[in-house]
PDB file of N, CA and C in Angstrom:
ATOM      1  N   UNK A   1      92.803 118.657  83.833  1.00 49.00           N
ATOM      2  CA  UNK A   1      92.613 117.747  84.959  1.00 49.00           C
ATOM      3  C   UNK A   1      93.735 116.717  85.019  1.00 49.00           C
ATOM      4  N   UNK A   2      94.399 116.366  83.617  1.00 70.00           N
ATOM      5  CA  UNK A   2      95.199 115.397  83.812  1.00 70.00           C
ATOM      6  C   UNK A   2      96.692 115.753  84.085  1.00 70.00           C
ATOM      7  N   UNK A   3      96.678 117.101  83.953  1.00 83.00           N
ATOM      8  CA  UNK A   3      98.169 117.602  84.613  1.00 83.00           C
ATOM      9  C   UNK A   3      97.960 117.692  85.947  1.00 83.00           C
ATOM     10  N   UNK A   4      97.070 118.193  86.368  1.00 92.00           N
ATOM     11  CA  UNK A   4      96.869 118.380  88.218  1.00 92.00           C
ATOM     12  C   UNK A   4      96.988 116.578  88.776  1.00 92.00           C
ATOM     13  N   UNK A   5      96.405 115.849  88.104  1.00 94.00           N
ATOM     14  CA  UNK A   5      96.728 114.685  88.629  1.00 94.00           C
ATOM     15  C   UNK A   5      98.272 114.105  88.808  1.00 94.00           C
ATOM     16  N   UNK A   6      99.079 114.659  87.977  1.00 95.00           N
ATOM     17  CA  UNK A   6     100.035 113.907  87.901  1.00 95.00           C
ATOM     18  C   UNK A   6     100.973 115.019  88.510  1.00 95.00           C
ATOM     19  N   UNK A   7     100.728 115.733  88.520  1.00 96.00           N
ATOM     20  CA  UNK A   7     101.508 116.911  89.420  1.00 96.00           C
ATOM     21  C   UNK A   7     101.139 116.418  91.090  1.00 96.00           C
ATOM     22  N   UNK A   8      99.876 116.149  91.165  1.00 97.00           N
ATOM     23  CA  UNK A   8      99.727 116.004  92.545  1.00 97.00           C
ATOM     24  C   UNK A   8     100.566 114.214  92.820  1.00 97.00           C
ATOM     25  N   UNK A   9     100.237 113.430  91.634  1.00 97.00           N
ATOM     26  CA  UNK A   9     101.123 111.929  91.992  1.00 97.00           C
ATOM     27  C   UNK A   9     102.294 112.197  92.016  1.00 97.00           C
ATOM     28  N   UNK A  10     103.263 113.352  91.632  1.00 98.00           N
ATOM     29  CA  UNK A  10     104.688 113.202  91.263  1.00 98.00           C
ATOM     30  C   UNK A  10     104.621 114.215  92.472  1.00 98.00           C
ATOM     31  N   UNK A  11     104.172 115.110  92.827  1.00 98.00           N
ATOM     32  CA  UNK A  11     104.518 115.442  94.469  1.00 98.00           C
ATOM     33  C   UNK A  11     104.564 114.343  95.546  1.00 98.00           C
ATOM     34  N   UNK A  12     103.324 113.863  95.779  1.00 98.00           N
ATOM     35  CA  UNK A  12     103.044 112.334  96.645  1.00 98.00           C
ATOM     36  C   UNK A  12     104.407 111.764  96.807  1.00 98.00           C
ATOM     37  N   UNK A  13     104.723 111.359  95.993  1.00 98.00           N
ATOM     38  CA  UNK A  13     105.513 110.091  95.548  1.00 98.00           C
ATOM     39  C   UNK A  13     107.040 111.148  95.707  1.00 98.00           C
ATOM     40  N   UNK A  14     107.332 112.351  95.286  1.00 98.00           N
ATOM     41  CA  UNK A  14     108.657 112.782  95.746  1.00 98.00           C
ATOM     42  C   UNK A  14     108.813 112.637  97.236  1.00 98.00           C
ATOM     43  N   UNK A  15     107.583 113.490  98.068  1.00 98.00           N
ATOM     44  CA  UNK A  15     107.450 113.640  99.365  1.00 98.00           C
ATOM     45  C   UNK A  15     107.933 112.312 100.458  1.00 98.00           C
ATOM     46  N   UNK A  16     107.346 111.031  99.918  1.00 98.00           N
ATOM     47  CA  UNK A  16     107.028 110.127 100.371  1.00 98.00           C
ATOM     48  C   UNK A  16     108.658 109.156 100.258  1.00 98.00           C
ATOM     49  N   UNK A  17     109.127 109.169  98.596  1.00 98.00           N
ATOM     50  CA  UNK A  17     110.384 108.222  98.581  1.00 98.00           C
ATOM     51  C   UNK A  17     111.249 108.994  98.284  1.00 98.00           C
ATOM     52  N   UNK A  18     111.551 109.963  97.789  1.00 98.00           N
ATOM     53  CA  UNK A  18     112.541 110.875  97.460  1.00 98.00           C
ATOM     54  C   UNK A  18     113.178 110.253  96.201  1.00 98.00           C
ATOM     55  N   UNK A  19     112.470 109.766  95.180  1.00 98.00           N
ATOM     56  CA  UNK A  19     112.943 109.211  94.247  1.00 98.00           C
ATOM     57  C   UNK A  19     114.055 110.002  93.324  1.00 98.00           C
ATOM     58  N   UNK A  20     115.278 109.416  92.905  1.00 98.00           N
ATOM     59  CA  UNK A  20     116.406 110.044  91.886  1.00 98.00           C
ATOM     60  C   UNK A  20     115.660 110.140  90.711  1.00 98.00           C
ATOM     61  N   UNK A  21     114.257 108.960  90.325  1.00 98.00           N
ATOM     62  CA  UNK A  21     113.914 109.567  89.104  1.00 98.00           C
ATOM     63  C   UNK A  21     112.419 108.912  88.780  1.00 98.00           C
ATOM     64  N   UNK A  22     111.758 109.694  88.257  1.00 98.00           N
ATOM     65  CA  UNK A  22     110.408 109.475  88.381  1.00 98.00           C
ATOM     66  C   UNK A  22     109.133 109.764  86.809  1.00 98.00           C
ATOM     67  N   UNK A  23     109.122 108.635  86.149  1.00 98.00           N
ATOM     68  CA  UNK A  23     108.026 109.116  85.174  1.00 98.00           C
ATOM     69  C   UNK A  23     106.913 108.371  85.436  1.00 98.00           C
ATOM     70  N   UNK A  24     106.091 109.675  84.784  1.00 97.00           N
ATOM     71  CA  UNK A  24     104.603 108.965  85.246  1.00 97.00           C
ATOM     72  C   UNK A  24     103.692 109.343  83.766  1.00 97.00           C
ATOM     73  N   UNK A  25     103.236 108.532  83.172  1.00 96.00           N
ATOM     74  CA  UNK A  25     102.388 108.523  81.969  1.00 96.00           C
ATOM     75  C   UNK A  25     100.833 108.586  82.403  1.00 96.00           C
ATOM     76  N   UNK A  26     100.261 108.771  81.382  1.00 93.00           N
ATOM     77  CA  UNK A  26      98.755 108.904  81.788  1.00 93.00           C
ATOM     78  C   UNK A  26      98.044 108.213  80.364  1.00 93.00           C
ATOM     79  N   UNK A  27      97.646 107.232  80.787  1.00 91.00           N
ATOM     80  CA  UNK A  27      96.443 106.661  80.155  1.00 91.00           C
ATOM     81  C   UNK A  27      95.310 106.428  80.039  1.00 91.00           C
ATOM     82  N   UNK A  28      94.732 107.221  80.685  1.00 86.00           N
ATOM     83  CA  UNK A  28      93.318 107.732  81.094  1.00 86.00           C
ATOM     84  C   UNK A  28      92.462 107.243  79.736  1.00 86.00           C
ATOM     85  N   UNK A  29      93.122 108.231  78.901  1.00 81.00           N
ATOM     86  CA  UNK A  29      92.245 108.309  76.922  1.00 81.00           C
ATOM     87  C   UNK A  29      91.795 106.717  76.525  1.00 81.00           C
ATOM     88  N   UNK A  30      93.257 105.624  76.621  1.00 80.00           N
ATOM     89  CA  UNK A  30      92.860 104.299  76.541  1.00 80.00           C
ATOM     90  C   UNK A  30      91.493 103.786  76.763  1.00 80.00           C
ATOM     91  N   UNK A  31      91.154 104.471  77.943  1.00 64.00           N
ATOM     92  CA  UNK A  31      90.363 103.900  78.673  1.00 64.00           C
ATOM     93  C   UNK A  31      89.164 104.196  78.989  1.00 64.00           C
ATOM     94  N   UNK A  32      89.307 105.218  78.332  1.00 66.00           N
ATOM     95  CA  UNK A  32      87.896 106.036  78.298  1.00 66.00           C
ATOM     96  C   UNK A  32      86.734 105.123  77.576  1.00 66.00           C
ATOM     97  N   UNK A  33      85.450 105.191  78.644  1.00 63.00           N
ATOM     98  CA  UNK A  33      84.045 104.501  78.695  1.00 63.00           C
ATOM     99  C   UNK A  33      84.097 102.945  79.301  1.00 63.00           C
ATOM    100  N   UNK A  34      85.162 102.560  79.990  1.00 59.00           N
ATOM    101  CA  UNK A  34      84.831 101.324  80.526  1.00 59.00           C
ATOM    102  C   UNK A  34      84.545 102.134  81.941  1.00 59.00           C
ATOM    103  N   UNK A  35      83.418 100.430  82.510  1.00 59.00           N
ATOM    104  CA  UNK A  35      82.990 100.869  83.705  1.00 59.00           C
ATOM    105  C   UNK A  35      83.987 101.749  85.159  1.00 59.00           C
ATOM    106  N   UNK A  36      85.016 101.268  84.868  1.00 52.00           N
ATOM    107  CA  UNK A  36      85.840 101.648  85.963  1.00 52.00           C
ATOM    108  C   UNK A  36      86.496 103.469  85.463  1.00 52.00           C
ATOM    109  N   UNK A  37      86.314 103.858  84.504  1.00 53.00           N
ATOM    110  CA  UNK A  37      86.722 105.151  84.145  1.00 53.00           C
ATOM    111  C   UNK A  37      85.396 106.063  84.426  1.00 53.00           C
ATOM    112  N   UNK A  38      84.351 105.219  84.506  1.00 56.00           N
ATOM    113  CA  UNK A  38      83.480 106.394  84.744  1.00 56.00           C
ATOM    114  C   UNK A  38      83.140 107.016  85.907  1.00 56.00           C
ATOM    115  N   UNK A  39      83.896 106.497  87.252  1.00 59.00           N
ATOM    116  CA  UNK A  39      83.957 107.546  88.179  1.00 59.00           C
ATOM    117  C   UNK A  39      85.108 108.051  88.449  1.00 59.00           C
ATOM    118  N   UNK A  40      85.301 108.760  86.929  1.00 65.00           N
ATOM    119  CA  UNK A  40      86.634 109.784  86.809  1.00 65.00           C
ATOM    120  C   UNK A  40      88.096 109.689  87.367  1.00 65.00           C
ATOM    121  N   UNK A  41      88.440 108.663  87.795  1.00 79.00           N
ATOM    122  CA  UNK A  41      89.770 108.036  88.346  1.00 79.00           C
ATOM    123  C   UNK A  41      90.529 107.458  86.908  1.00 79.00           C
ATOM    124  N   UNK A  42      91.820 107.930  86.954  1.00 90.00           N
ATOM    125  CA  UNK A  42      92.585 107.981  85.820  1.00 90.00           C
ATOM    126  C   UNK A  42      93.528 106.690  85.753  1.00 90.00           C
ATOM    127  N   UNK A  43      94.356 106.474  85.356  1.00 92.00           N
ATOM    128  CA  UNK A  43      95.098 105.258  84.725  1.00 92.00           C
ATOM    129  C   UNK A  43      96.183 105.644  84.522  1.00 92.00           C
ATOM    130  N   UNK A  44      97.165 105.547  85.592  1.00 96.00           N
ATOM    131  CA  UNK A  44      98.642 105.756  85.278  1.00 96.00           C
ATOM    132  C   UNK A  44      99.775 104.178  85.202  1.00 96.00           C
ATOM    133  N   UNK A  45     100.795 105.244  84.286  1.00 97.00           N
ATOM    134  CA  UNK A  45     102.103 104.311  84.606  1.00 97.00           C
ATOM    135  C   UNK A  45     102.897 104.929  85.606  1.00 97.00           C
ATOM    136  N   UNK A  46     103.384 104.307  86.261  1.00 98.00           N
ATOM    137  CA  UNK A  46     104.253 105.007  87.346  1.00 98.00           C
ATOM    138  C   UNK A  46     106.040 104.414  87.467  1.00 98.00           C
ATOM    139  N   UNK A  47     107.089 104.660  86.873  1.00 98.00           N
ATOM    140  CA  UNK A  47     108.111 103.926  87.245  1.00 98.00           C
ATOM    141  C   UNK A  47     109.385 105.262  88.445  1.00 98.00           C
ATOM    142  N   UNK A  48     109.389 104.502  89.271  1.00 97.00           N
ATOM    143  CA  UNK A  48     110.046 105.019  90.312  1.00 97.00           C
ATOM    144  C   UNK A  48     111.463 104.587  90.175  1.00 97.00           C
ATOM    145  N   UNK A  49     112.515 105.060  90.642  1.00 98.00           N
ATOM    146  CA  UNK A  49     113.846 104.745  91.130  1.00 98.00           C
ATOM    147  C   UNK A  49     114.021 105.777  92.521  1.00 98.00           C
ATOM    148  N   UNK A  50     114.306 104.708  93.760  1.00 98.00           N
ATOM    149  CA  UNK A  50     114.196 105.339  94.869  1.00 98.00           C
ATOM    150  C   UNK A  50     115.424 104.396  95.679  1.00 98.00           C
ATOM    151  N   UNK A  51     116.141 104.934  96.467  1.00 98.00           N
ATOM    152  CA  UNK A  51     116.932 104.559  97.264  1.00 98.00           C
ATOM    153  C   UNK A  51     115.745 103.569  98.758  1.00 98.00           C
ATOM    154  N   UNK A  52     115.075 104.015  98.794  1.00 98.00           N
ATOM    155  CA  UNK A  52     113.998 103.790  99.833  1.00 98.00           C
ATOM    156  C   UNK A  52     113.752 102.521  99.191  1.00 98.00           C
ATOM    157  N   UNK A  53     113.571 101.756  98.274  1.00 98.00           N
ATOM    158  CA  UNK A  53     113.292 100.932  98.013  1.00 98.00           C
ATOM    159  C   UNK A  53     114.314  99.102  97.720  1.00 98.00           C
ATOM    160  N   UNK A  54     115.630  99.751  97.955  1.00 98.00           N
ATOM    161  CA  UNK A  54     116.818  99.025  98.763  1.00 98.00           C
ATOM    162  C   UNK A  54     116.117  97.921  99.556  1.00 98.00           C
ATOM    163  N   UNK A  55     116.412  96.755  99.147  1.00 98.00           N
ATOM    164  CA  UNK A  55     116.285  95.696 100.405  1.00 98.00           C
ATOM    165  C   UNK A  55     115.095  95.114 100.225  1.00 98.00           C
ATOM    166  N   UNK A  56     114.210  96.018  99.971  1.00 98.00           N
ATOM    167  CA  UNK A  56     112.394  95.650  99.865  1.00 98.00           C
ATOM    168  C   UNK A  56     111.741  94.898  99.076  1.00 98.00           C
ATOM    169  N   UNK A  57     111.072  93.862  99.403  1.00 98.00           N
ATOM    170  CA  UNK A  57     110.174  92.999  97.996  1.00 98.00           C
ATOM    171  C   UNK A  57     109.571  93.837  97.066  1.00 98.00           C
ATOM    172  N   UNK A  58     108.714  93.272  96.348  1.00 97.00           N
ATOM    173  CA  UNK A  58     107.905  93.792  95.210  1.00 97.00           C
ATOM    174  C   UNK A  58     107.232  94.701  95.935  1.00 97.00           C
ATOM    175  N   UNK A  59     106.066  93.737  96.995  1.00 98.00           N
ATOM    176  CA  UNK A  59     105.083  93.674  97.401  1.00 98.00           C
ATOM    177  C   UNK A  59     105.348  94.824  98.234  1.00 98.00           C
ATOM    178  N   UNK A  60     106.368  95.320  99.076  1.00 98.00           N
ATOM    179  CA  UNK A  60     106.207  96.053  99.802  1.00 98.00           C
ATOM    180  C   UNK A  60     106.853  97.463  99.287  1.00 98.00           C
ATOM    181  N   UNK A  61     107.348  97.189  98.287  1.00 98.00           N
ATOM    182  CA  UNK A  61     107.554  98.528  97.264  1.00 98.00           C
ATOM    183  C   UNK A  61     106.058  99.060  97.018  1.00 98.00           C
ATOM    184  N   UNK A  62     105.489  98.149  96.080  1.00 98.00           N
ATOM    185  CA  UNK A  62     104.075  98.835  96.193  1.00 98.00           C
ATOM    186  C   UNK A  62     103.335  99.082  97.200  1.00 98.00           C
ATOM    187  N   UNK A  63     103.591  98.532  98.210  1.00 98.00           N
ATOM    188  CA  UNK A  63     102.650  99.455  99.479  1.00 98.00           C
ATOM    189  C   UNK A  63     102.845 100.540  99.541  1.00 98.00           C
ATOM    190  N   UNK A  64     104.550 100.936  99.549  1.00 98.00           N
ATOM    191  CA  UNK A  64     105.167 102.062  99.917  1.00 98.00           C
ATOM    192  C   UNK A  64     104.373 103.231  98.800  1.00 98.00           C
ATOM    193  N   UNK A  65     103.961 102.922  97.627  1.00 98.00           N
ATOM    194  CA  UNK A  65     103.610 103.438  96.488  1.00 98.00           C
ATOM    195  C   UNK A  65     102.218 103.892  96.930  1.00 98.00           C
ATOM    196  N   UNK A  66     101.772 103.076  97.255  1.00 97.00           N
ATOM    197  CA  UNK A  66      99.849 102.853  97.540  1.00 97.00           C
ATOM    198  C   UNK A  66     100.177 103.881  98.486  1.00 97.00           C
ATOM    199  N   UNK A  67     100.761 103.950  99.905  1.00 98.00           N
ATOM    200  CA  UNK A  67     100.381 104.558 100.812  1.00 98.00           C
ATOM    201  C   UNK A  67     100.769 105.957 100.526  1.00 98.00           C
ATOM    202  N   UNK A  68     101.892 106.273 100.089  1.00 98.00           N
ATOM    203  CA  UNK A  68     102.335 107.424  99.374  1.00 98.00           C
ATOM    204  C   UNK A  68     101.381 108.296  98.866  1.00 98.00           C
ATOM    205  N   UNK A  69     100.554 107.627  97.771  1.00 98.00           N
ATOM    206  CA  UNK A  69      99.359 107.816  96.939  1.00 98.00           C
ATOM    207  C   UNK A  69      97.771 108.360  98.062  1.00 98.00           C
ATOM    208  N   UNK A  70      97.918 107.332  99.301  1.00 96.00           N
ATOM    209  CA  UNK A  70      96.984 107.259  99.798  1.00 96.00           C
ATOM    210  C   UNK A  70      95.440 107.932  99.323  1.00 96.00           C
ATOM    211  N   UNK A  71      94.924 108.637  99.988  1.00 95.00           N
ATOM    212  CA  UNK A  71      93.475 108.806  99.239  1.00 95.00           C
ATOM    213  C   UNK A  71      93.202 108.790  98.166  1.00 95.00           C
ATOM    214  N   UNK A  72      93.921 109.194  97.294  1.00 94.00           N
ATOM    215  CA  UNK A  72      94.075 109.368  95.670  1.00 94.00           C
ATOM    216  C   UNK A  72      93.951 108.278  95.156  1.00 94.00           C
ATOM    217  N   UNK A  73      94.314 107.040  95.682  1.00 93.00           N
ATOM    218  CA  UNK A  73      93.694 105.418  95.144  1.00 93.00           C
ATOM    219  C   UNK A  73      92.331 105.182  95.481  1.00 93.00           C
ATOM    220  N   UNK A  74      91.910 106.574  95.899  1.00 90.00           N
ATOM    221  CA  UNK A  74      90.021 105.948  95.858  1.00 90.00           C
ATOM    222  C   UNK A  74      89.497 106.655  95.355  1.00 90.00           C
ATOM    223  N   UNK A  75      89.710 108.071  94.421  1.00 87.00           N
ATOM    224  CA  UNK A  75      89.473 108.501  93.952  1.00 87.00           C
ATOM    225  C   UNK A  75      89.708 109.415  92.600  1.00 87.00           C
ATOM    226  N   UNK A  76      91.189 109.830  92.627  1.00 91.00           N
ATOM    227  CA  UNK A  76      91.638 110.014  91.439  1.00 91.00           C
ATOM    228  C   UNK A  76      92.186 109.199  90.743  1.00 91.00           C
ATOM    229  N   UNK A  77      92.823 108.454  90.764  1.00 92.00           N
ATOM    230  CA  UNK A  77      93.356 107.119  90.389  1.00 92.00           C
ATOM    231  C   UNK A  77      92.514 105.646  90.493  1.00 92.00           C
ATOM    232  N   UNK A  78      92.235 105.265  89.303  1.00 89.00           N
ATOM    233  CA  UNK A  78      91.206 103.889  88.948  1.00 89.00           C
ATOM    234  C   UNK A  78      92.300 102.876  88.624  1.00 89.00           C
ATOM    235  N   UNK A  79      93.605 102.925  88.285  1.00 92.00           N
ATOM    236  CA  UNK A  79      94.016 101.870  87.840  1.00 92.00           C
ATOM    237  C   UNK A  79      95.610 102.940  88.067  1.00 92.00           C
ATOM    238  N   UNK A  80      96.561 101.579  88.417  1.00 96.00           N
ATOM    239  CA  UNK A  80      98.008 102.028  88.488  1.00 96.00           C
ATOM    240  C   UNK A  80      99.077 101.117  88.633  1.00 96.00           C
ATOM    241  N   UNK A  81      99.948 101.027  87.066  1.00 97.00           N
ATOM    242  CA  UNK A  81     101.063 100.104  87.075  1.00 97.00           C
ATOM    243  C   UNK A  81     102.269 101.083  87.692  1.00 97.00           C
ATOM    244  N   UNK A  82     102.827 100.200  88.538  1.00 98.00           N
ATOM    245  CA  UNK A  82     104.204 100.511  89.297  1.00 98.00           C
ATOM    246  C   UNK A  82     105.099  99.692  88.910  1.00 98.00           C
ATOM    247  N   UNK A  83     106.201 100.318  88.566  1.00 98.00           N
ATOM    248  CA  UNK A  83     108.000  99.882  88.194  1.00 98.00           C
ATOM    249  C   UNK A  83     108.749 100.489  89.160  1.00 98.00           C
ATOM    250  N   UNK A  84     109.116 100.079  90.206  1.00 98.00           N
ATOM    251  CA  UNK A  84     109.699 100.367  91.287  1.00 98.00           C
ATOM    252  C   UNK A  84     111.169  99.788  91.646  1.00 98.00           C
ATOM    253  N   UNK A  85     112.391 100.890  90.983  1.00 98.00           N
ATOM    254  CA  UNK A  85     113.542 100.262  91.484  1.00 98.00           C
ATOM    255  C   UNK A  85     114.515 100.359  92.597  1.00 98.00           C
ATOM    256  N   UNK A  86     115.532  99.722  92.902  1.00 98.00           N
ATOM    257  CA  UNK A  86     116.327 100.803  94.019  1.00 98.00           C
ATOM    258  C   UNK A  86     117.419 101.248  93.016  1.00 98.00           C
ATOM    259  N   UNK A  87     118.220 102.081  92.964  1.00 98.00           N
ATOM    260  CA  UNK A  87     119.565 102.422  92.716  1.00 98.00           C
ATOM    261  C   UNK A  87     120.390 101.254  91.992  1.00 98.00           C
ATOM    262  N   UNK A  88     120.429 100.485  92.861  1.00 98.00           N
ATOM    263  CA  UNK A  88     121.612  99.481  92.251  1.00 98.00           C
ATOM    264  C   UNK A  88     120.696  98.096  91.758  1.00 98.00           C
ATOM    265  N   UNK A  89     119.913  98.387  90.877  1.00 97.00           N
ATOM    266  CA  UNK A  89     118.893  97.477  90.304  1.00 97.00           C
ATOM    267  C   UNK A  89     118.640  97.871  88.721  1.00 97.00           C
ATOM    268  N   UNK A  90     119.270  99.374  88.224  1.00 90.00           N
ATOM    269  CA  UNK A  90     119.259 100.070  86.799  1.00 90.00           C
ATOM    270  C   UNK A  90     121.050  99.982  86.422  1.00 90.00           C
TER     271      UNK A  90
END
């Protein structure tokens, strides 16, 4: 289950920013038995490097992230840190 998740976040997220480079960790295990893990939504790290993200605040990097993600933040995903750079920011 936890490869299909992150296969389906690292599609999302190619589709969406076309990122040069993209890891995504899974911490699901951490977290296992608090209230928010028990309706099966997982716990990622997410760090992006995307040209798309040029120019843009924090705040609207992570939208770009959230919306990317879209349904999947209400259901496969319970929790998600984003590192979101542009190009000339590494």
């Amino acid at each position: 289950m936890s490869t299909d998740r992150i296969t389906m976040i690292r599609e999302r997220l190619d589709a969406a920013l076309s990122p040069t480079q993209i890891d995504i960790i899974d911490e699901s295990a951490k977290h296992a038995g608090h209230a928010g893990a028990k309706g099966g939504g997982g716990h990622f790290i997410v760090t992006l490097i995307s040209g798309n993200f040029s120019g843009k605040s924090l705040i609207e990097r992570h939208r770009m992230v959230y919306d990317a993600l879209g349904d999947a933040m209400q259901s496969e995903i319970h929790a998600l840190s984003i590192n979101a750079k542009a190009p000339e920011e590494i």
